[in-house]
mmCIF file of C-alpha atoms in Angstrom:
data_model
loop_
_atom_site.group_PDB
_atom_site.id
_atom_site.type_symbol
_atom_site.label_atom_id
_atom_site.label_comp_id
_atom_site.label_asym_id
_atom_site.label_seq_id
_atom_site.Cartn_x
_atom_site.Cartn_y
_atom_site.Cartn_z
ATOM 1 C CA MET A 1 118.385 -84.821 330.730
ATOM 2 C CA LYS A 2 115.804 -84.068 328.270
ATOM 3 C CA LYS A 3 116.658 -83.666 324.714
ATOM 4 C CA PHE A 4 114.543 -81.356 322.672
ATOM 5 C CA ILE A 5 114.124 -82.328 319.105
ATOM 6 C CA GLN A 6 113.627 -79.431 316.842
ATOM 7 C CA GLN A 7 111.078 -79.981 314.125
ATOM 8 C CA LYS A 8 111.689 -78.514 310.757
ATOM 9 C CA ASN A 9 108.656 -76.992 309.120
ATOM 10 C CA THR A 10 108.475 -78.654 305.716
ATOM 11 C CA GLY A 11 105.191 -77.259 304.337
ATOM 12 C CA PHE A 12 104.556 -74.315 302.041
ATOM 13 C CA THR A 13 104.055 -70.902 303.429
ATOM 14 C CA LEU A 14 100.990 -68.948 302.479
ATOM 15 C CA VAL A 15 103.020 -66.650 300.209
ATOM 16 C CA GLU A 16 104.545 -69.586 298.333
ATOM 17 C CA THR A 17 101.092 -71.119 297.836
ATOM 18 C CA LEU A 18 99.671 -67.869 296.479
ATOM 19 C CA ILE A 19 102.569 -67.477 294.048
ATOM 20 C CA ALA A 20 102.134 -71.061 292.824
ATOM 21 C CA LEU A 21 98.391 -70.496 292.311
ATOM 22 C CA ALA A 22 99.049 -67.272 290.398
ATOM 23 C CA ILE A 23 101.539 -68.979 288.074
ATOM 24 C CA PHE A 24 99.129 -71.868 287.498
ATOM 25 C CA SER A 25 96.217 -69.479 286.815
ATOM 26 C CA VAL A 26 98.228 -67.425 284.321
ATOM 27 C CA SER A 27 99.311 -70.560 282.454
ATOM 28 C CA ILE A 28 95.708 -71.875 282.284
ATOM 29 C CA LEU A 29 94.473 -68.450 281.161
ATOM 30 C CA GLY A 30 97.103 -68.359 278.404
ATOM 31 C CA LEU A 31 96.110 -71.833 277.256
ATOM 32 C CA MET A 32 92.419 -70.867 277.139
ATOM 33 C CA THR A 33 93.253 -67.727 275.135
ATOM 34 C CA VAL A 34 95.201 -69.734 272.569
ATOM 35 C CA LEU A 35 92.372 -72.280 272.288
ATOM 36 C CA SER A 36 89.656 -69.647 271.857
ATOM 37 C CA GLN A 37 91.715 -67.823 269.201
ATOM 38 C CA GLY A 38 92.197 -71.118 267.375
ATOM 39 C CA ILE A 39 88.449 -71.774 267.398
ATOM 40 C CA SER A 40 87.785 -68.239 266.160
ATOM 41 C CA ASP A 41 90.336 -68.640 263.349
ATOM 42 C CA THR A 42 88.767 -71.954 262.328
ATOM 43 C CA THR A 43 85.303 -70.389 262.202
ATOM 44 C CA TYR A 44 86.633 -67.482 260.125
ATOM 45 C CA ALA A 45 88.322 -69.861 257.673
ATOM 46 C CA LYS A 46 85.123 -71.897 257.324
ATOM 47 C CA ARG A 47 82.962 -68.831 256.686
ATOM 48 C CA LYS A 48 85.504 -67.368 254.239
ATOM 49 C CA ASN A 49 85.495 -70.643 252.319
ATOM 50 C CA ILE A 50 81.677 -70.633 252.118
ATOM 51 C CA ALA A 51 81.737 -66.981 251.013
ATOM 52 C CA ALA A 52 84.234 -67.817 248.262
ATOM 53 C CA TYR A 53 81.971 -70.579 246.960
ATOM 54 C CA LEU A 54 78.939 -68.279 247.018
ATOM 55 C CA ALA A 55 80.831 -65.518 245.196
ATOM 56 C CA GLN A 56 82.034 -67.989 242.567
ATOM 57 C CA GLU A 57 78.467 -69.251 242.186
ATOM 58 C CA GLY A 58 77.375 -65.693 241.405
ATOM 59 C CA ILE A 59 79.940 -65.441 238.599
ATOM 60 C CA GLU A 60 78.968 -68.858 237.229
ATOM 61 C CA TYR A 61 75.266 -67.964 237.201
ATOM 62 C CA MET A 62 75.993 -64.828 235.185
ATOM 63 C CA ARG A 63 78.176 -66.780 232.743
ATOM 64 C CA ASN A 64 75.491 -69.463 232.406
ATOM 65 C CA ILE A 65 72.794 -66.858 231.742
ATOM 66 C CA ARG A 66 74.996 -65.232 229.085
ATOM 67 C CA ASP A 67 75.728 -68.566 227.413
ATOM 68 C CA THR A 68 72.068 -69.571 227.427
ATOM 69 C CA TYR A 69 70.960 -66.308 225.846
ATOM 70 C CA VAL A 70 73.694 -66.441 223.202
ATOM 71 C CA LEU A 71 73.462 -70.145 222.329
ATOM 72 C CA TYR A 72 69.697 -70.529 222.244
ATOM 73 C CA SER A 73 68.682 -67.322 220.527
ATOM 74 C CA GLU A 74 68.096 -67.135 216.791
ATOM 75 C CA ASP A 75 71.202 -65.003 216.454
ATOM 76 C CA GLY A 76 74.072 -64.790 218.942
ATOM 77 C CA SER A 77 74.103 -60.992 218.755
ATOM 78 C CA ILE A 78 70.427 -60.852 219.671
ATOM 79 C CA GLY A 79 71.146 -63.151 222.627
ATOM 80 C CA TRP A 80 74.038 -60.956 223.796
ATOM 81 C CA ASP A 81 71.851 -57.864 223.605
ATOM 82 C CA ALA A 82 69.082 -59.631 225.550
ATOM 83 C CA PHE A 83 71.621 -60.609 228.218
ATOM 84 C CA LYS A 84 72.898 -57.030 228.512
ATOM 85 C CA THR A 85 69.320 -55.746 228.694
ATOM 86 C CA LYS A 86 68.546 -58.180 231.522
ATOM 87 C CA LEU A 87 71.458 -56.856 233.577
ATOM 88 C CA ILE A 88 71.553 -53.175 232.661
ATOM 89 C CA SER A 89 68.210 -51.954 231.352
ATOM 90 C CA SER A 90 65.781 -54.224 233.148
ATOM 91 C CA PRO A 91 64.235 -53.136 236.443
ATOM 92 C CA ALA A 92 67.158 -54.739 238.292
ATOM 93 C CA LYS A 93 69.818 -52.359 236.922
ATOM 94 C CA CYS A 94 72.793 -54.353 238.174
ATOM 95 C CA HIS A 95 75.183 -51.696 236.869
ATOM 96 C CA LEU A 96 74.320 -49.219 239.636
ATOM 97 C CA ASP A 97 76.408 -48.906 242.805
ATOM 98 C CA ASN A 98 73.971 -50.974 244.877
ATOM 99 C CA GLY A 99 74.058 -53.832 242.373
ATOM 100 C CA CYS A 100 71.515 -56.621 242.332
ATOM 101 C CA TYR A 101 70.990 -60.219 243.318
ATOM 102 C CA PHE A 102 69.312 -63.103 241.530
ATOM 103 C CA ASP A 103 66.527 -65.326 242.757
ATOM 104 C CA ASP A 104 66.367 -68.696 241.035
ATOM 105 C CA GLN A 105 63.487 -70.107 243.085
ATOM 106 C CA ASP A 106 60.681 -69.327 240.664
ATOM 107 C CA LEU A 107 62.232 -70.409 237.393
ATOM 108 C CA ASN A 108 59.747 -70.712 234.571
ATOM 109 C CA TYR A 109 60.301 -74.128 233.017
ATOM 110 C CA SER A 110 57.734 -73.558 230.272
ATOM 111 C CA ASN A 111 60.689 -72.918 227.954
ATOM 112 C CA GLN A 112 62.753 -76.054 228.574
ATOM 113 C CA ALA A 113 65.572 -74.859 226.335
ATOM 114 C CA GLN A 114 66.238 -71.746 228.416
ATOM 115 C CA PRO A 115 64.967 -72.139 231.988
ATOM 116 C CA ILE A 116 67.840 -70.122 233.446
ATOM 117 C CA THR A 117 66.761 -67.034 231.513
ATOM 118 C CA GLY A 118 63.742 -66.943 233.825
ATOM 119 C CA ILE A 119 65.887 -65.985 236.820
ATOM 120 C CA TYR A 120 64.717 -62.768 238.422
ATOM 121 C CA MET A 121 67.351 -60.078 238.812
ATOM 122 C CA ILE A 122 66.385 -57.943 241.804
ATOM 123 C CA GLU A 123 67.934 -54.540 242.442
ATOM 124 C CA CYS A 124 69.436 -54.092 245.884
ATOM 125 C CA GLY A 125 68.179 -51.174 247.907
ATOM 126 C CA ALA A 126 70.506 -49.885 250.591
ATOM 127 C CA THR A 127 71.633 -53.499 251.026
ATOM 128 C CA CYS A 128 70.915 -56.763 249.278
ATOM 129 C CA ALA A 129 68.712 -59.388 250.858
ATOM 130 C CA PRO A 130 70.576 -61.925 252.994
ATOM 131 C CA LEU A 131 70.990 -65.452 251.714
ATOM 132 C CA LEU A 132 68.998 -68.047 253.624
ATOM 133 C CA TYR A 133 70.384 -71.500 254.417
ATOM 134 C CA ASP A 134 67.974 -74.412 254.153
ATOM 135 C CA SER A 135 69.467 -77.122 256.366
ATOM 136 C CA SER A 136 67.126 -79.797 254.959
ATOM 137 C CA THR A 137 68.536 -79.353 251.432
ATOM 138 C CA GLY A 138 71.932 -77.833 252.264
ATOM 139 C CA GLN A 139 71.283 -75.003 249.814
ATOM 140 C CA TYR A 140 71.475 -71.230 250.012
ATOM 141 C CA ASN A 141 68.509 -69.322 248.578
ATOM 142 C CA TYR A 142 66.230 -66.349 249.205
ATOM 143 C CA LEU A 143 62.996 -68.230 249.901
ATOM 144 C CA THR A 144 63.333 -70.815 252.688
ATOM 145 C CA GLY A 145 65.648 -71.420 255.597
ATOM 146 C CA ASP A 146 67.401 -69.450 258.288
ATOM 147 C CA ASN A 147 69.446 -66.301 257.771
ATOM 148 C CA SER A 148 72.924 -67.513 256.840
ATOM 149 C CA GLY A 149 74.608 -64.196 257.597
ATOM 150 C CA PHE A 150 75.885 -63.963 254.007
ATOM 151 C CA VAL A 151 74.847 -61.253 251.539
ATOM 152 C CA ARG A 152 75.666 -61.593 247.828
ATOM 153 C CA GLN A 153 75.777 -58.554 245.534
ATOM 154 C CA ILE A 154 76.257 -58.706 241.765
ATOM 155 C CA THR A 155 77.446 -55.553 239.994
ATOM 156 C CA VAL A 156 77.947 -55.061 236.276
ATOM 157 C CA ASP A 157 80.376 -52.686 234.558
ATOM 158 C CA LEU A 158 79.670 -51.882 230.919
ATOM 159 C CA ILE A 159 83.201 -51.909 229.534
ATOM 160 C CA SER A 160 82.251 -51.857 225.850
ATOM 161 C CA GLY A 161 79.459 -53.043 223.608
ATOM 162 C CA ASP A 162 81.090 -56.473 223.527
ATOM 163 C CA GLU A 163 82.338 -56.747 227.111
ATOM 164 C CA LEU A 164 80.803 -56.666 230.581
ATOM 165 C CA GLY A 165 82.664 -56.786 233.888
ATOM 166 C CA ILE A 166 80.815 -58.937 236.429
ATOM 167 C CA SER A 167 81.620 -58.560 240.111
ATOM 168 C CA SER A 168 80.233 -60.936 242.729
ATOM 169 C CA THR A 169 80.766 -59.790 246.320
ATOM 170 C CA VAL A 170 79.767 -61.822 249.363
ATOM 171 C CA SER A 171 79.927 -60.147 252.766
ATOM 172 C CA TRP A 172 79.379 -61.462 256.272
ATOM 173 C CA THR A 173 79.730 -60.333 259.861
ATOM 174 C CA GLN A 174 81.696 -62.325 262.377
ATOM 175 C CA GLY A 175 82.520 -61.213 265.869
ATOM 176 C CA SER A 176 83.012 -57.466 265.777
ATOM 177 C CA GLY A 177 84.112 -57.275 262.145
ATOM 178 C CA THR A 178 82.544 -57.276 258.699
ATOM 179 C CA TYR A 179 84.340 -59.217 255.990
ATOM 180 C CA GLN A 180 83.864 -59.561 252.267
ATOM 181 C CA ILE A 181 85.256 -61.466 249.337
ATOM 182 C CA THR A 182 84.905 -60.320 245.725
ATOM 183 C CA PHE A 183 85.320 -62.264 242.499
ATOM 184 C CA TYR A 184 85.496 -60.421 239.198
ATOM 185 C CA GLU A 185 85.298 -61.695 235.651
ATOM 186 C CA ASN A 186 84.931 -60.156 232.218
ATOM 187 C CA LEU A 187 82.227 -61.649 230.018
ATOM 188 C CA PHE A 188 82.537 -61.149 226.283
ATOM 189 C CA ARG A 189 80.215 -61.360 223.340
ATOM 190 C CA TRP A 190 81.984 -64.349 221.882
ATOM 191 C CA VAL A 191 79.794 -64.772 218.796
ATOM 192 C CA GLU A 192 79.558 -62.639 215.693
#
């Protein structure tokens, strides 16, 4: 008498295999999405940090120009008026909606006491010129380097004869969005 041994099929069926592959694919896709979002968030944080430093630099330049005019002029009031003239009445006209930017590349060092007063204030047209990044020096400027993607705009509000509001806005584009960070400070005529 012959005995037939029944074999049990112990493998996966095609449907089970497809379901397992789908679950695995969805989990890998979710992991990749989380990783790419993390990289994007890191890039945004880095660029926002750079923009904050550039905006703060704009405020500090304006404060330094004010201090230089006031401290090194014959009379502090004359220095304050010269500073206001540079920002409001000069060709740059930083008090208009478009604002201005400063270019410190061609400083005139013939007057060693006040080289920063030689900074050119340039009125922005529809937009300000983009900052360039010089990778050999690690500096942002308007003369050499590659487009950094950052644009700095300085605007001035004439609050009173003894007070100016300085706004430094840095904007950049990342992905499909445009971002900006603005620092604001009041500068006073602190001498009589």
